[in-house]
Coordinates of C-alpha atoms in Angstrom, one line a residue:
M1 CA -8.7 62.6 -22.4
I2 CA -7.1 59.9 -24.5
G3 CA -9.0 57.0 -26.0
V4 CA -7.5 53.8 -27.4
I5 CA -9.4 51.7 -30.0
G6 CA -8.2 48.1 -30.2
S7 CA -7.0 45.5 -27.8
G8 CA -4.2 43.5 -29.5
T9 CA -0.5 43.5 -28.7
W10 CA 0.4 47.0 -30.0
A11 CA -2.8 48.5 -28.4
T12 CA -1.9 46.9 -25.1
A13 CA 1.7 48.2 -25.3
I14 CA 0.5 51.7 -26.1
V15 CA -1.9 51.7 -23.2
K16 CA 1.1 50.6 -21.0
I17 CA 3.1 53.5 -22.3
L18 CA 0.3 56.0 -21.8
L19 CA -0.1 54.8 -18.2
E20 CA 3.5 55.5 -17.4
Q21 CA 2.4 59.1 -16.7
Q22 CA 1.0 58.5 -13.2
D23 CA -1.8 61.1 -13.2
R24 CA -3.3 59.8 -16.4
K25 CA -6.5 57.9 -17.1
V26 CA -7.2 56.2 -20.4
N27 CA -10.5 55.3 -22.1
W28 CA -10.0 51.9 -23.8
W29 CA -12.4 50.4 -26.3
V30 CA -12.1 46.6 -26.0
R31 CA -14.6 44.6 -28.1
S32 CA -14.3 41.3 -26.3
E33 CA -16.1 41.1 -22.9
E34 CA -13.8 38.3 -21.9
V35 CA -10.7 40.5 -22.5
R36 CA -12.3 43.5 -20.7
N37 CA -13.1 41.4 -17.7
G38 CA -9.6 40.0 -17.6
I39 CA -8.1 43.4 -17.7
Q40 CA -10.5 44.8 -15.1
Q41 CA -10.0 41.9 -12.7
N42 CA -6.3 41.1 -13.1
G43 CA -4.8 44.2 -14.7
R44 CA -3.7 41.9 -17.6
N45 CA -4.8 41.4 -21.2
P46 CA -5.6 37.6 -21.1
K47 CA -5.2 37.2 -24.9
Y48 CA -2.3 39.5 -25.8
L49 CA 0.9 40.3 -23.8
P50 CA -0.6 38.5 -20.7
D51 CA 2.6 39.0 -18.7
V52 CA 2.3 42.8 -18.9
Q53 CA 0.8 44.4 -15.8
L54 CA -1.6 47.4 -16.2
D55 CA -3.1 49.7 -13.6
A56 CA -6.7 48.8 -14.2
S57 CA -7.8 51.5 -11.7
R58 CA -6.8 54.2 -14.3
L59 CA -8.5 52.5 -17.2
N60 CA -12.1 53.3 -18.3
L61 CA -12.8 50.0 -20.2
S62 CA -15.8 49.8 -22.5
G63 CA -17.3 47.8 -25.3
D64 CA -19.3 50.8 -26.4
L65 CA -17.4 52.7 -29.1
A66 CA -19.7 55.7 -28.8
T67 CA -18.8 56.1 -25.1
V68 CA -15.0 56.0 -25.7
V69 CA -15.1 58.3 -28.7
G70 CA -17.5 60.8 -27.0
D71 CA -15.3 61.0 -23.9
S72 CA -12.0 61.4 -25.7
E73 CA -10.2 64.3 -27.4
Y74 CA -7.4 62.1 -28.8
L75 CA -8.2 58.7 -30.4
F76 CA -5.4 56.2 -30.8
L77 CA -6.3 53.7 -33.6
V78 CA -4.6 50.4 -32.9
T79 CA -6.7 47.7 -34.7
P80 CA -5.6 45.7 -37.8
S81 CA -6.1 47.8 -41.0
A82 CA -8.4 45.2 -42.4
Y83 CA -11.0 45.9 -39.6
I84 CA -10.6 49.6 -38.8
A85 CA -13.1 50.9 -41.3
S86 CA -15.9 48.5 -40.1
V87 CA -15.1 49.6 -36.5
L88 CA -15.2 53.4 -37.1
E89 CA -18.2 53.2 -39.4
Q90 CA -20.3 52.0 -36.6
L91 CA -20.7 55.7 -35.7
P92 CA -21.8 58.6 -37.8
K93 CA -19.1 61.0 -39.1
A94 CA -20.4 63.7 -36.8
A95 CA -19.2 61.6 -33.8
Y96 CA -15.6 62.3 -34.9
K97 CA -15.8 66.0 -35.5
G98 CA -13.0 67.9 -33.8
K99 CA -11.3 64.7 -32.6
K100 CA -7.5 64.2 -33.1
F101 CA -6.5 60.9 -34.5
V102 CA -3.3 59.0 -33.9
S103 CA -2.9 56.0 -36.2
A104 CA -0.6 53.3 -35.0
I105 CA -1.7 51.0 -37.9
K106 CA 0.7 49.7 -40.4
G107 CA -1.3 48.6 -43.3
V108 CA -3.8 49.4 -46.0
I109 CA -7.6 49.4 -45.8
P110 CA -8.1 46.4 -48.2
D111 CA -11.4 47.2 -49.9
K112 CA -10.7 50.9 -50.2
R113 CA -7.0 50.6 -51.2
V114 CA -5.9 53.5 -49.1
S115 CA -3.8 54.2 -46.1
V116 CA -5.4 55.0 -42.8
S117 CA -4.6 58.7 -42.9
V118 CA -6.2 58.9 -46.4
Y119 CA -9.2 56.9 -45.2
L120 CA -9.7 59.3 -42.3
Q121 CA -9.6 62.3 -44.6
N122 CA -11.6 61.0 -47.4
M123 CA -14.2 58.9 -45.7
L124 CA -14.6 60.4 -42.2
K125 CA -13.8 64.0 -43.3
I126 CA -11.1 64.4 -40.6
K127 CA -9.0 67.5 -41.1
R128 CA -5.4 66.6 -42.2
S129 CA -4.0 68.7 -39.4
N130 CA -5.9 66.5 -36.9
I131 CA -4.2 63.3 -38.0
C132 CA -0.9 61.9 -36.7
V133 CA 0.8 58.6 -37.7
I134 CA 3.3 56.9 -35.4
S135 CA 6.0 54.5 -36.6
G136 CA 8.9 52.5 -35.1
P137 CA 11.2 50.6 -35.3
T138 CA 9.3 49.2 -32.4
H139 CA 7.9 45.8 -31.4
A140 CA 5.1 45.8 -28.8
E141 CA 6.7 42.9 -27.0
E142 CA 9.8 45.0 -26.2
A143 CA 8.1 48.3 -25.6
S144 CA 5.6 46.8 -23.1
H145 CA 8.6 45.5 -21.0
G146 CA 10.3 48.9 -20.8
M147 CA 13.1 48.1 -23.3
P148 CA 14.5 51.1 -25.3
T149 CA 11.8 52.0 -27.8
F150 CA 11.9 54.5 -30.7
L151 CA 9.0 56.2 -32.3
T152 CA 8.5 58.8 -34.9
M153 CA 5.3 60.9 -34.9
A154 CA 4.3 62.2 -38.4
S155 CA 1.7 64.9 -39.0
S156 CA 1.2 67.8 -41.3
S157 CA 0.7 69.8 -38.0
P158 CA 4.0 69.9 -36.2
S159 CA 2.2 71.0 -33.0
L160 CA 0.0 67.8 -33.1
A161 CA 3.1 65.6 -33.5
I162 CA 4.7 67.3 -30.5
E163 CA 1.5 66.8 -28.5
V164 CA 1.6 63.1 -29.2
E165 CA 5.3 63.0 -28.3
Q166 CA 4.6 64.6 -25.0
M167 CA 1.6 62.4 -24.1
M168 CA 3.7 59.2 -24.8
Q169 CA 6.8 60.5 -22.9
C170 CA 8.3 57.9 -20.5
P171 CA 11.9 56.9 -19.5
Y172 CA 12.3 54.2 -22.1
L173 CA 10.7 55.9 -25.1
H174 CA 12.8 58.0 -27.5
T175 CA 10.8 60.1 -30.0
T176 CA 11.2 62.4 -32.9
H177 CA 8.7 64.0 -35.3
T178 CA 8.3 64.8 -38.9
T179 CA 5.8 66.2 -41.4
E180 CA 6.4 63.3 -44.0
I181 CA 3.3 61.4 -43.2
W182 CA 2.8 60.1 -46.8
F183 CA 6.2 58.5 -46.9
L184 CA 6.1 57.1 -43.4
E185 CA 2.9 55.3 -44.2
R186 CA 4.2 53.9 -47.4
V187 CA 7.3 52.5 -45.7
G188 CA 5.0 51.0 -43.2
L189 CA 3.1 49.2 -46.0
L190 CA 6.1 48.0 -48.0
K191 CA 8.3 46.9 -45.1
N192 CA 5.7 44.3 -44.2
I193 CA 5.8 42.9 -47.7
Y194 CA 9.6 42.8 -47.5
A195 CA 9.4 41.1 -44.1
I196 CA 7.3 38.3 -45.7
C197 CA 10.0 37.9 -48.3
A198 CA 12.6 37.8 -45.6
G199 CA 10.6 35.1 -43.9
I200 CA 10.3 33.1 -47.1
C201 CA 14.1 33.2 -47.6
Q202 CA 14.6 32.0 -44.0
G203 CA 12.0 29.3 -44.3
L204 CA 13.7 28.0 -47.5
G205 CA 16.9 27.7 -45.4
Y206 CA 18.9 30.3 -47.4
G207 CA 20.5 31.9 -44.4
D208 CA 21.5 35.3 -43.1
N209 CA 23.8 36.2 -46.1
L210 CA 20.8 36.2 -48.4
N211 CA 18.6 38.0 -46.0
A212 CA 21.1 40.8 -45.6
V213 CA 21.2 41.2 -49.4
M214 CA 17.4 41.0 -49.6
V215 CA 17.0 43.9 -47.1
S216 CA 19.6 45.9 -49.0
S217 CA 17.8 45.2 -52.3
A218 CA 14.4 46.1 -50.7
V219 CA 15.7 49.5 -49.6
R220 CA 17.0 50.1 -53.2
E221 CA 13.6 49.1 -54.5
L222 CA 11.8 51.4 -52.1
N223 CA 14.2 54.3 -53.0
K224 CA 13.7 53.8 -56.7
L225 CA 9.9 53.5 -56.5
T226 CA 9.7 56.7 -54.4
R227 CA 11.9 58.7 -56.7
S228 CA 9.9 57.5 -59.7
F229 CA 6.9 59.5 -58.4
G230 CA 9.0 62.8 -58.5
P231 CA 11.9 64.6 -56.8
S232 CA 12.2 63.7 -53.1
T233 CA 14.3 64.8 -50.2
I234 CA 13.5 61.7 -48.1
N235 CA 16.3 60.4 -46.0
F236 CA 16.1 56.6 -46.1
F237 CA 18.6 56.3 -43.2
E238 CA 16.2 57.6 -40.6
N239 CA 15.2 55.2 -37.8
C240 CA 11.5 55.3 -39.0
H241 CA 12.5 54.2 -42.5
L242 CA 15.6 51.9 -42.7
G243 CA 15.3 51.0 -39.0
D244 CA 11.7 50.0 -39.4
I245 CA 12.4 47.8 -42.4
M246 CA 15.3 46.1 -40.7
V247 CA 13.5 45.2 -37.5
T248 CA 10.5 43.9 -39.3
C249 CA 12.6 41.8 -41.6
W250 CA 14.9 40.3 -39.0
S251 CA 13.0 40.1 -35.7
H252 CA 11.3 36.9 -34.4
H253 CA 8.5 39.1 -33.1
S254 CA 7.6 40.1 -36.7
R255 CA 4.2 38.5 -37.7
N256 CA 5.0 39.2 -41.4
R257 CA 8.3 37.4 -41.2
R258 CA 6.6 34.4 -39.5
L259 CA 4.0 34.4 -42.3
G260 CA 6.8 34.1 -44.9
E261 CA 8.6 31.3 -43.0
A262 CA 5.4 29.3 -42.8
I263 CA 4.6 29.8 -46.5
A264 CA 8.0 28.6 -47.4
K265 CA 7.4 25.4 -45.4
G266 CA 4.2 24.7 -47.4
K267 CA 1.5 25.6 -44.9
P268 CA -1.8 26.8 -46.3
L269 CA -2.6 30.5 -45.7
Q270 CA -5.7 30.0 -43.7
E271 CA -4.0 27.5 -41.4
I272 CA -1.2 30.0 -40.8
F273 CA -3.6 32.8 -40.0
D274 CA -5.5 30.5 -37.6
E275 CA -2.3 29.5 -35.8
M276 CA -1.0 33.1 -35.6
G277 CA -4.3 34.5 -34.2
M278 CA -3.3 37.9 -35.5
V279 CA -3.3 39.7 -38.8
A280 CA -0.1 40.0 -40.9
E281 CA -0.6 43.4 -42.6
G282 CA 1.8 42.6 -45.4
Y283 CA -0.7 40.1 -46.8
Y284 CA -3.1 42.9 -47.7
S285 CA -0.4 45.4 -48.6
A286 CA 1.1 43.0 -51.2
K287 CA -2.2 43.1 -53.1
N288 CA -2.6 46.9 -52.7
F289 CA 0.9 47.6 -54.1
H290 CA 0.4 45.2 -57.0
E291 CA -2.8 47.1 -58.0
L292 CA -1.0 50.4 -57.5
G293 CA 1.8 49.1 -59.8
L294 CA -0.8 48.1 -62.5
M295 CA -2.4 51.5 -62.3
T296 CA 0.8 53.5 -62.5
G297 CA 2.7 51.2 -64.8
K298 CA 5.5 50.7 -62.2
T299 CA 5.3 46.9 -61.6
D300 CA 8.8 46.5 -63.2
E301 CA 10.2 48.8 -60.5
M302 CA 9.0 46.6 -57.6
P303 CA 10.2 43.0 -58.4
I304 CA 10.5 42.0 -54.7
A305 CA 7.0 43.2 -53.9
E306 CA 5.6 41.6 -57.1
A307 CA 7.3 38.2 -56.2
V308 CA 5.6 38.3 -52.8
Y309 CA 2.3 39.1 -54.5
R310 CA 2.6 36.1 -56.8
I311 CA 3.4 33.8 -54.0
L312 CA 0.5 35.0 -51.8
Y313 CA -2.2 35.4 -54.5
E314 CA -1.2 33.4 -57.6
D315 CA 0.1 30.3 -55.9
A316 CA 3.6 30.8 -57.3
D317 CA 6.3 28.5 -56.0
P318 CA 8.3 30.3 -53.3
K319 CA 11.6 28.7 -54.2
T320 CA 11.2 29.6 -57.9
E321 CA 10.4 33.2 -57.1
I322 CA 13.3 33.7 -54.7
D323 CA 15.7 32.0 -57.0
Y324 CA 14.7 34.4 -59.7
L325 CA 15.3 37.3 -57.4
I326 CA 18.7 35.9 -56.5
D327 CA 19.8 35.6 -60.1
N328 CA 18.2 38.8 -61.5
V329 CA 17.5 41.4 -58.7
F330 CA 19.7 40.9 -55.7

């Protein structure tokens, strides 16, 4: 049995994908009673993707995490990274023994400074072979409406990655798998930072020419940073790497890009978050990579990420930072 933890846009889209296999039922942990009732009564999530129809008769909705975890072999984690630790730590580690985890979270656990897969291993003592990470390029808004959707499943266990591929199989979903879980997660972290930068460039009115160069520069920065940690055979041109960076930097669906645009127009951060009603993961990732750069002495190798950090956390002027990148980095 499959359990889904989270009820936002991506969680709703994943539930829609999982229900495409007609004989399947899904356990779904939804914290909000209002949202649970809306799904149960109307087959629609009233808060996220409300135009997407779900077969409520095949959903076991619950606000009790222990019930969903206990009744599921596979657990899809689809909550913002800032909240996942507080959610999972409601239960003792023993509750997760033998479970297989599928992380659809793009972000870092802020107070622990680790990716989701590392958190699962170190904090919940989940075996590495029982963890799979999924990545795009994919937007929930498009996937939930049956548009061509591309996912990569990454796990140290190829058999688990294939299992996840098979359980998400449907006519519009195209999948592949890899064992490069470490790099997949790091691209997922950095691409959100770069998307904020893309949004800032757009919000400043600098146009598509600059954003094309910014994305190219971001890929070079990511490549250089990765190689600095040692020899690598990573192919940056895979859909889950270059494709994921491009869609997050360019799409109007991207929360991180929208965050950058709003910052460039002078809106206060709290006001932006309140209006969005959703978490932009790049906000936390920017701080994490800044701290990683300080610890490893590699801040000079990530000027784009550092510029975003200064704008978000040190009140640096967006135009001054972008103009510096134009003259010295791009």
